[in-house]
mmCIF file with all atom_site columns, C-alpha atoms in Angstrom:
data_model
loop_
_atom_site.group_PDB
_atom_site.id
_atom_site.type_symbol
_atom_site.label_atom_id
_atom_site.label_alt_id
_atom_site.label_comp_id
_atom_site.label_asym_id
_atom_site.label_entity_id
_atom_site.label_seq_id
_atom_site.pdbx_PDB_ins_code
_atom_site.Cartn_x
_atom_site.Cartn_y
_atom_site.Cartn_z
_atom_site.occupancy
_atom_site.B_iso_or_equiv
_atom_site.pdbx_formal_charge
_atom_site.auth_seq_id
_atom_site.auth_comp_id
_atom_site.auth_asym_id
_atom_site.auth_atom_id
_atom_site.pdbx_PDB_model_num
ATOM 1   C CA . MET A 1 1   ? 0.000  0.000  0.000  1.00 0.00 ? 1   MET A CA 1
ATOM 2   C CA . LEU A 1 2   ? 1.249  3.481  -0.766 1.00 0.00 ? 2   LEU A CA 1
ATOM 3   C CA . PHE A 1 3   ? 0.230  6.494  1.243  1.00 0.00 ? 3   PHE A CA 1
ATOM 4   C CA . GLY A 1 4   ? 1.263  10.037 0.351  1.00 0.00 ? 4   GLY A CA 1
ATOM 5   C CA . SER A 1 5   ? 1.406  13.081 2.584  1.00 0.00 ? 5   SER A CA 1
ATOM 6   C CA . VAL A 1 6   ? 3.269  16.322 3.087  1.00 0.00 ? 6   VAL A CA 1
ATOM 7   C CA . LEU A 1 7   ? 5.116  16.847 6.386  1.00 0.00 ? 7   LEU A CA 1
ATOM 8   C CA . GLY A 1 8   ? 6.158  20.480 6.697  1.00 0.00 ? 8   GLY A CA 1
ATOM 9   C CA . ARG A 1 9   ? 8.051  21.219 3.502  1.00 0.00 ? 9   ARG A CA 1
ATOM 10  C CA . ILE A 1 10  ? 9.100  17.614 2.817  1.00 0.00 ? 10  ILE A CA 1
ATOM 11  C CA . ALA A 1 11  ? 6.976  15.527 0.493  1.00 0.00 ? 11  ALA A CA 1
ATOM 12  C CA . VAL A 1 12  ? 7.084  11.894 1.510  1.00 0.00 ? 12  VAL A CA 1
ATOM 13  C CA . ASN A 1 13  ? 5.783  8.600  0.228  1.00 0.00 ? 13  ASN A CA 1
ATOM 14  C CA . LYS A 1 14  ? 4.998  6.002  2.894  1.00 0.00 ? 14  LYS A CA 1
ATOM 15  C CA . THR A 1 15  ? 4.927  2.324  2.034  1.00 0.00 ? 15  THR A CA 1
ATOM 16  C CA . PHE A 1 16  ? 3.324  -0.161 4.417  1.00 0.00 ? 16  PHE A CA 1
ATOM 17  C CA . ILE A 1 17  ? 5.504  -3.277 4.521  1.00 0.00 ? 17  ILE A CA 1
ATOM 18  C CA . GLY A 1 18  ? 5.508  -6.054 7.077  1.00 0.00 ? 18  GLY A CA 1
ATOM 19  C CA . GLY A 1 19  ? 3.420  -4.154 9.619  1.00 0.00 ? 19  GLY A CA 1
ATOM 20  C CA . ARG A 1 20  ? 5.546  -0.965 9.439  1.00 0.00 ? 20  ARG A CA 1
ATOM 21  C CA . PHE A 1 21  ? 5.584  2.203  7.417  1.00 0.00 ? 21  PHE A CA 1
ATOM 22  C CA . VAL A 1 22  ? 8.734  2.864  5.435  1.00 0.00 ? 22  VAL A CA 1
ATOM 23  C CA . VAL A 1 23  ? 9.044  6.527  4.503  1.00 0.00 ? 23  VAL A CA 1
ATOM 24  C CA . ARG A 1 24  ? 10.916 7.657  1.431  1.00 0.00 ? 24  ARG A CA 1
ATOM 25  C CA . GLN A 1 25  ? 11.848 11.307 1.082  1.00 0.00 ? 25  GLN A CA 1
ATOM 26  C CA . LEU A 1 26  ? 10.831 12.254 -2.433 1.00 0.00 ? 26  LEU A CA 1
ATOM 27  C CA . SER A 1 27  ? 11.228 15.986 -2.859 1.00 0.00 ? 27  SER A CA 1
ATOM 28  C CA . CYS A 1 28  ? 10.864 19.329 -1.157 1.00 0.00 ? 28  CYS A CA 1
ATOM 29  C CA . SER A 1 29  ? 7.892  20.290 -3.292 1.00 0.00 ? 29  SER A CA 1
ATOM 30  C CA . PRO A 1 30  ? 4.303  19.575 -2.315 1.00 0.00 ? 30  PRO A CA 1
ATOM 31  C CA . SER A 1 31  ? 3.692  17.454 -5.407 1.00 0.00 ? 31  SER A CA 1
ATOM 32  C CA . LEU A 1 32  ? 3.903  13.753 -4.654 1.00 0.00 ? 32  LEU A CA 1
ATOM 33  C CA . GLN A 1 33  ? 5.201  11.219 -7.109 1.00 0.00 ? 33  GLN A CA 1
ATOM 34  C CA . ALA A 1 34  ? 4.439  7.537  -6.951 1.00 0.00 ? 34  ALA A CA 1
ATOM 35  C CA . GLY A 1 35  ? 7.586  5.585  -6.129 1.00 0.00 ? 35  GLY A CA 1
ATOM 36  C CA . SER A 1 36  ? 8.036  1.898  -6.615 1.00 0.00 ? 36  SER A CA 1
ATOM 37  C CA . PRO A 1 37  ? 7.363  -0.006 -3.384 1.00 0.00 ? 37  PRO A CA 1
ATOM 38  C CA . ILE A 1 38  ? 10.196 -1.690 -1.537 1.00 0.00 ? 38  ILE A CA 1
ATOM 39  C CA . GLY A 1 39  ? 9.899  -5.458 -1.703 1.00 0.00 ? 39  GLY A CA 1
ATOM 40  C CA . PRO A 1 40  ? 10.879 -7.889 1.042  1.00 0.00 ? 40  PRO A CA 1
ATOM 41  C CA . GLY A 1 41  ? 14.631 -8.350 1.232  1.00 0.00 ? 41  GLY A CA 1
ATOM 42  C CA . GLN A 1 42  ? 15.460 -5.233 -0.788 1.00 0.00 ? 42  GLN A CA 1
ATOM 43  C CA . LYS A 1 43  ? 17.791 -2.626 0.637  1.00 0.00 ? 43  LYS A CA 1
ATOM 44  C CA . ARG A 1 44  ? 16.776 0.977  1.115  1.00 0.00 ? 44  ARG A CA 1
ATOM 45  C CA . MET A 1 45  ? 17.975 3.367  -1.522 1.00 0.00 ? 45  MET A CA 1
ATOM 46  C CA . ALA A 1 46  ? 19.962 6.503  -0.750 1.00 0.00 ? 46  ALA A CA 1
ATOM 47  C CA . GLY A 1 47  ? 17.728 9.294  0.517  1.00 0.00 ? 47  GLY A CA 1
ATOM 48  C CA . GLU A 1 48  ? 15.237 6.992  2.227  1.00 0.00 ? 48  GLU A CA 1
ATOM 49  C CA . ILE A 1 49  ? 14.404 7.492  5.884  1.00 0.00 ? 49  ILE A CA 1
ATOM 50  C CA . ASP A 1 50  ? 11.942 5.757  8.172  1.00 0.00 ? 50  ASP A CA 1
ATOM 51  C CA . GLY A 1 51  ? 9.130  7.591  9.947  1.00 0.00 ? 51  GLY A CA 1
ATOM 52  C CA . ALA A 1 52  ? 10.757 7.579  13.384 1.00 0.00 ? 52  ALA A CA 1
ATOM 53  C CA . ASN A 1 53  ? 13.962 9.183  12.118 1.00 0.00 ? 53  ASN A CA 1
ATOM 54  C CA . LEU A 1 54  ? 12.029 11.686 10.018 1.00 0.00 ? 54  LEU A CA 1
ATOM 55  C CA . LEU A 1 55  ? 10.037 12.738 13.076 1.00 0.00 ? 55  LEU A CA 1
ATOM 56  C CA . ALA A 1 56  ? 13.178 12.980 15.232 1.00 0.00 ? 56  ALA A CA 1
ATOM 57  C CA . LYS A 1 57  ? 14.985 15.048 12.599 1.00 0.00 ? 57  LYS A CA 1
ATOM 58  C CA . SER A 1 58  ? 12.016 17.393 12.224 1.00 0.00 ? 58  SER A CA 1
ATOM 59  C CA . LEU A 1 59  ? 11.705 17.903 15.982 1.00 0.00 ? 59  LEU A CA 1
ATOM 60  C CA . LYS A 1 60  ? 15.440 18.561 16.289 1.00 0.00 ? 60  LYS A CA 1
ATOM 61  C CA . GLU A 1 61  ? 15.233 21.191 13.524 1.00 0.00 ? 61  GLU A CA 1
ATOM 62  C CA . GLN A 1 62  ? 12.430 22.915 15.460 1.00 0.00 ? 62  GLN A CA 1
ATOM 63  C CA . GLY A 1 63  ? 14.639 23.257 18.537 1.00 0.00 ? 63  GLY A CA 1
ATOM 64  C CA . VAL A 1 64  ? 13.242 20.454 20.671 1.00 0.00 ? 64  VAL A CA 1
ATOM 65  C CA . LYS A 1 65  ? 15.736 19.390 23.354 1.00 0.00 ? 65  LYS A CA 1
ATOM 66  C CA . TYR A 1 66  ? 13.623 17.133 25.590 1.00 0.00 ? 66  TYR A CA 1
ATOM 67  C CA . ALA A 1 67  ? 10.967 14.477 25.093 1.00 0.00 ? 67  ALA A CA 1
ATOM 68  C CA . PHE A 1 68  ? 8.989  12.767 27.836 1.00 0.00 ? 68  PHE A CA 1
ATOM 69  C CA . GLY A 1 69  ? 6.970  9.622  27.602 1.00 0.00 ? 69  GLY A CA 1
ATOM 70  C CA . VAL A 1 70  ? 6.068  6.068  28.375 1.00 0.00 ? 70  VAL A CA 1
ATOM 71  C CA . VAL A 1 71  ? 7.632  3.716  25.875 1.00 0.00 ? 71  VAL A CA 1
ATOM 72  C CA . GLY A 1 72  ? 5.451  0.920  24.560 1.00 0.00 ? 72  GLY A CA 1
ATOM 73  C CA . ILE A 1 73  ? 5.791  -1.448 21.630 1.00 0.00 ? 73  ILE A CA 1
ATOM 74  C CA . PRO A 1 74  ? 4.400  0.956  18.978 1.00 0.00 ? 74  PRO A CA 1
ATOM 75  C CA . VAL A 1 75  ? 6.781  3.817  19.815 1.00 0.00 ? 75  VAL A CA 1
ATOM 76  C CA . VAL A 1 76  ? 10.074 2.146  20.774 1.00 0.00 ? 76  VAL A CA 1
ATOM 77  C CA . GLU A 1 77  ? 11.679 3.027  17.421 1.00 0.00 ? 77  GLU A CA 1
ATOM 78  C CA . THR A 1 78  ? 10.628 6.656  17.817 1.00 0.00 ? 78  THR A CA 1
ATOM 79  C CA . SER A 1 79  ? 12.194 6.983  21.279 1.00 0.00 ? 79  SER A CA 1
ATOM 80  C CA . VAL A 1 80  ? 15.447 5.460  19.999 1.00 0.00 ? 80  VAL A CA 1
ATOM 81  C CA . ALA A 1 81  ? 15.451 7.803  16.986 1.00 0.00 ? 81  ALA A CA 1
ATOM 82  C CA . LEU A 1 82  ? 14.890 10.814 19.269 1.00 0.00 ? 82  LEU A CA 1
ATOM 83  C CA . GLN A 1 83  ? 17.927 9.855  21.343 1.00 0.00 ? 83  GLN A CA 1
ATOM 84  C CA . GLN A 1 84  ? 20.057 9.291  18.246 1.00 0.00 ? 84  GLN A CA 1
ATOM 85  C CA . ALA A 1 85  ? 19.067 12.747 16.995 1.00 0.00 ? 85  ALA A CA 1
ATOM 86  C CA . GLY A 1 86  ? 20.363 14.297 20.227 1.00 0.00 ? 86  GLY A CA 1
ATOM 87  C CA . ILE A 1 87  ? 17.016 14.853 21.938 1.00 0.00 ? 87  ILE A CA 1
ATOM 88  C CA . LYS A 1 88  ? 17.050 13.817 25.592 1.00 0.00 ? 88  LYS A CA 1
ATOM 89  C CA . PHE A 1 89  ? 14.305 11.256 26.187 1.00 0.00 ? 89  PHE A CA 1
ATOM 90  C CA . ILE A 1 90  ? 13.080 11.025 29.767 1.00 0.00 ? 90  ILE A CA 1
ATOM 91  C CA . GLY A 1 91  ? 10.971 7.979  30.592 1.00 0.00 ? 91  GLY A CA 1
ATOM 92  C CA . MET A 1 92  ? 8.036  8.522  32.917 1.00 0.00 ? 92  MET A CA 1
ATOM 93  C CA . ARG A 1 93  ? 5.863  6.113  34.905 1.00 0.00 ? 93  ARG A CA 1
ATOM 94  C CA . ASN A 1 94  ? 2.577  7.290  33.391 1.00 0.00 ? 94  ASN A CA 1
ATOM 95  C CA . GLU A 1 95  ? 1.325  9.375  30.499 1.00 0.00 ? 95  GLU A CA 1
ATOM 96  C CA . GLN A 1 96  ? -0.203 12.116 32.634 1.00 0.00 ? 96  GLN A CA 1
ATOM 97  C CA . ALA A 1 97  ? 3.148  12.856 34.277 1.00 0.00 ? 97  ALA A CA 1
ATOM 98  C CA . ALA A 1 98  ? 4.805  12.897 30.846 1.00 0.00 ? 98  ALA A CA 1
ATOM 99  C CA . ALA A 1 99  ? 2.280  15.434 29.542 1.00 0.00 ? 99  ALA A CA 1
ATOM 100 C CA . TYR A 1 100 ? 2.743  17.731 32.542 1.00 0.00 ? 100 TYR A CA 1
ATOM 101 C CA . ALA A 1 101 ? 6.535  17.454 32.265 1.00 0.00 ? 101 ALA A CA 1
ATOM 102 C CA . ALA A 1 102 ? 6.418  18.277 28.541 1.00 0.00 ? 102 ALA A CA 1
ATOM 103 C CA . GLN A 1 103 ? 4.278  21.362 29.122 1.00 0.00 ? 103 GLN A CA 1
ATOM 104 C CA . ALA A 1 104 ? 6.528  22.485 32.000 1.00 0.00 ? 104 ALA A CA 1
ATOM 105 C CA . ILE A 1 105 ? 9.720  22.133 29.924 1.00 0.00 ? 105 ILE A CA 1
ATOM 106 C CA . GLY A 1 106 ? 8.024  23.995 27.083 1.00 0.00 ? 106 GLY A CA 1
ATOM 107 C CA . TYR A 1 107 ? 7.225  26.840 29.456 1.00 0.00 ? 107 TYR A CA 1
ATOM 108 C CA . LEU A 1 108 ? 10.702 26.908 31.015 1.00 0.00 ? 108 LEU A CA 1
ATOM 109 C CA . THR A 1 109 ? 12.733 26.677 27.793 1.00 0.00 ? 109 THR A CA 1
ATOM 110 C CA . GLN A 1 110 ? 10.310 28.467 25.434 1.00 0.00 ? 110 GLN A CA 1
ATOM 111 C CA . THR A 1 111 ? 10.698 25.590 22.961 1.00 0.00 ? 111 THR A CA 1
ATOM 112 C CA . PRO A 1 112 ? 8.089  22.936 22.135 1.00 0.00 ? 112 PRO A CA 1
ATOM 113 C CA . GLY A 1 113 ? 7.677  20.190 24.708 1.00 0.00 ? 113 GLY A CA 1
ATOM 114 C CA . VAL A 1 114 ? 7.221  16.655 23.381 1.00 0.00 ? 114 VAL A CA 1
ATOM 115 C CA . CYS A 1 115 ? 5.153  13.901 24.962 1.00 0.00 ? 115 CYS A CA 1
ATOM 116 C CA . LEU A 1 116 ? 5.516  10.442 23.396 1.00 0.00 ? 116 LEU A CA 1
ATOM 117 C CA . VAL A 1 117 ? 2.886  7.866  24.344 1.00 0.00 ? 117 VAL A CA 1
ATOM 118 C CA . VAL A 1 118 ? 1.143  4.882  22.812 1.00 0.00 ? 118 VAL A CA 1
ATOM 119 C CA . SER A 1 119 ? -2.251 5.215  21.162 1.00 0.00 ? 119 SER A CA 1
ATOM 120 C CA . GLY A 1 120 ? -5.542 4.539  22.901 1.00 0.00 ? 120 GLY A CA 1
ATOM 121 C CA . PRO A 1 121 ? -5.516 4.919  26.689 1.00 0.00 ? 121 PRO A CA 1
ATOM 122 C CA . GLY A 1 122 ? -2.045 6.490  26.526 1.00 0.00 ? 122 GLY A CA 1
ATOM 123 C CA . VAL A 1 123 ? -3.396 9.450  24.596 1.00 0.00 ? 123 VAL A CA 1
ATOM 124 C CA . LEU A 1 124 ? -6.422 9.738  26.866 1.00 0.00 ? 124 LEU A CA 1
ATOM 125 C CA . HIS A 1 125 ? -4.177 10.071 29.915 1.00 0.00 ? 125 HIS A CA 1
ATOM 126 C CA . THR A 1 126 ? -2.348 13.043 28.368 1.00 0.00 ? 126 THR A CA 1
ATOM 127 C CA . LEU A 1 127 ? -5.471 15.203 28.080 1.00 0.00 ? 127 LEU A CA 1
ATOM 128 C CA . GLY A 1 128 ? -4.995 16.862 31.487 1.00 0.00 ? 128 GLY A CA 1
ATOM 129 C CA . GLY A 1 129 ? -1.514 18.101 30.634 1.00 0.00 ? 129 GLY A CA 1
ATOM 130 C CA . LEU A 1 130 ? -2.536 19.170 27.125 1.00 0.00 ? 130 LEU A CA 1
ATOM 131 C CA . ALA A 1 131 ? -5.547 21.092 28.450 1.00 0.00 ? 131 ALA A CA 1
ATOM 132 C CA . ASN A 1 132 ? -3.419 22.778 31.098 1.00 0.00 ? 132 ASN A CA 1
ATOM 133 C CA . ALA A 1 133 ? -0.803 23.812 28.520 1.00 0.00 ? 133 ALA A CA 1
ATOM 134 C CA . GLN A 1 134 ? -3.456 25.160 26.155 1.00 0.00 ? 134 GLN A CA 1
ATOM 135 C CA . SER A 1 135 ? -5.398 27.081 28.801 1.00 0.00 ? 135 SER A CA 1
ATOM 136 C CA . ASN A 1 136 ? -2.201 28.698 30.079 1.00 0.00 ? 136 ASN A CA 1
ATOM 137 C CA . CYS A 1 137 ? -1.015 29.457 26.519 1.00 0.00 ? 137 CYS A CA 1
ATOM 138 C CA . TRP A 1 138 ? 2.176  27.479 26.968 1.00 0.00 ? 138 TRP A CA 1
#
């Protein structure tokens, strides 16, 4: 399956293979071109980057220095990519604490705070911290 989207100024083409998305950087223009999918056992071509590394690189370029979260199976690769990009990842015991820590670091450093959690109940537990950050304009 091929999925196309535009993240910021980078046009990407995401291919769903073996239960994961593989993201190929195509161009810096908003027009998307269909690329040939990567088959099992094929190596990535130059210029290809996975979604976790693309996210980490984008956050680093926006000045993010810290990320807080509870690591679960769906987001392990993202937390590793954040650390490899030079963003300090601080593991928390629950999602609510991670959300409050992210909004506090955003307020203190005047840079975006990042909260990394798993989908479902993990996102639901972050709502208190997100609401607090929004109501205080942090």
